[in-house]
Amino acid sequence: MGKVVAYRNTGTHCFFQMKLKNKERILVSVANNPVPGIKILKLVLGGLIPAGTVWEFDRDSAGGGHSYEKRLDELFPARREKSMHILDAVMVRLSSCRSTLEIRHILG
């Protein structure tokens, strides 16, 4: 089970940092402006430095507003089923992942 080591969901910040079972750390960031999207970065040096993008998804790559919302509901079902904020739904989905490789696999 992944462990959340930092979390912030305010009007200006929307992210969490998680330590995965294999000791890798990731940073998940949700943006609304200028283009809504989610980005997952692998972190190194105790979570201080980004080492590359693990997964990224935004409204433009999904083909627009309705397609983006539909795909988010498919990827993160807790968002719709439990009316969760997208950041929390991502956290629920990733909490069982053991590695960044597994994250890439389940999110496509």
Coordinates of C-alpha atoms in Angstrom, one line a residue:
M1 CA 0.0 0.0 0.0
G2 CA 1.3 3.4 -0.9
K3 CA 1.8 6.0 1.8
V4 CA 0.8 9.7 1.2
V5 CA 3.6 11.8 2.6
A6 CA 2.3 15.3 1.4
Y7 CA -1.1 16.5 0.4
R8 CA -2.5 19.9 -0.5
N9 CA -5.8 20.7 -2.1
T10 CA -6.5 24.4 -1.9
G11 CA -7.6 27.0 -4.4
T12 CA -4.1 27.4 -5.7
H13 CA -2.4 24.0 -5.0
C14 CA -3.7 20.6 -5.9
F15 CA -1.2 17.8 -5.4
F16 CA 0.0 14.9 -3.3
Q17 CA 3.2 13.0 -2.9
M18 CA 3.2 9.3 -2.3
K19 CA 5.8 6.7 -1.3
L20 CA 5.1 3.5 -3.1
K21 CA 5.7 0.0 -1.7
N22 CA 9.0 -0.4 -3.6
K23 CA 10.2 2.9 -2.0
E24 CA 9.8 5.0 -5.2
R25 CA 8.2 8.4 -4.7
I26 CA 5.7 10.1 -7.0
L27 CA 4.2 13.5 -7.2
V28 CA 0.6 13.8 -8.6
S29 CA -0.5 17.2 -9.7
V30 CA -3.9 18.2 -10.9
A31 CA -4.2 21.4 -12.9
N32 CA -7.3 23.4 -14.0
N33 CA -5.6 26.3 -15.9
P34 CA -4.8 26.9 -18.6
V35 CA -5.7 23.2 -19.6
P36 CA -7.3 20.8 -17.1
G37 CA -5.1 17.7 -16.6
I38 CA -3.3 15.3 -14.3
K39 CA 0.5 14.7 -14.3
I40 CA 2.4 12.0 -12.3
L41 CA 6.1 12.5 -11.8
K42 CA 8.7 10.2 -10.4
L43 CA 10.8 11.8 -7.7
V44 CA 14.3 11.1 -6.5
L45 CA 16.6 12.2 -3.7
G46 CA 14.0 11.7 -1.0
G47 CA 11.2 13.3 -3.0
L48 CA 13.0 16.5 -3.8
I49 CA 13.8 16.3 -7.5
P50 CA 11.5 15.3 -10.4
A51 CA 13.1 12.5 -12.5
G52 CA 10.6 12.2 -15.3
T53 CA 7.0 11.9 -16.2
V54 CA 5.3 8.6 -15.3
W55 CA 1.9 9.4 -16.8
E56 CA 0.1 12.5 -18.1
F57 CA -3.5 13.2 -19.2
D58 CA -5.1 16.5 -20.2
R59 CA -8.3 17.7 -21.8
D60 CA -6.7 18.5 -25.1
S61 CA -5.1 15.0 -25.5
A62 CA -8.5 13.4 -24.6
G63 CA -10.3 15.2 -27.4
G64 CA -12.2 17.9 -25.5
G65 CA -14.5 18.5 -22.5
H66 CA -17.0 15.6 -22.7
S67 CA -14.3 13.0 -23.7
Y68 CA -12.0 14.2 -20.9
E69 CA -14.7 13.9 -18.2
K70 CA -15.8 10.5 -19.5
R71 CA -12.2 9.2 -19.5
L72 CA -11.6 10.5 -16.0
D73 CA -14.6 8.6 -14.8
E74 CA -13.3 5.4 -16.5
L75 CA -9.8 5.8 -15.0
F76 CA -10.8 6.9 -11.6
P77 CA -14.3 5.4 -10.8
A78 CA -14.3 6.7 -7.2
R79 CA -14.6 10.2 -8.7
R80 CA -18.1 9.5 -10.0
E81 CA -19.2 6.7 -7.6
K82 CA -18.4 8.6 -4.4
S83 CA -18.5 12.1 -5.7
M84 CA -14.8 12.5 -4.8
H85 CA -12.5 15.4 -5.9
I86 CA -10.3 14.1 -8.7
L87 CA -7.2 14.4 -6.6
D88 CA -8.7 12.1 -3.9
A89 CA -10.0 9.7 -6.6
V90 CA -6.5 9.4 -8.1
M91 CA -5.0 8.8 -4.6
V92 CA -7.5 6.0 -4.0
R93 CA -6.6 4.4 -7.4
L94 CA -2.9 4.6 -6.9
S95 CA -2.7 3.6 -3.3
S96 CA -2.5 -0.1 -4.2
C97 CA 0.2 0.4 -6.8
R98 CA 3.6 -1.0 -5.9
S99 CA 5.7 0.8 -8.5
T100 CA 5.7 3.4 -11.2
L101 CA 5.7 0.6 -13.7
E102 CA 2.4 -0.7 -12.3
I103 CA 1.0 2.9 -12.5
R104 CA 1.8 3.1 -16.2
H105 CA 0.3 -0.3 -16.7
I106 CA -3.1 0.4 -15.0
L107 CA -3.5 3.9 -16.4
G108 CA -2.3 3.0 -19.9

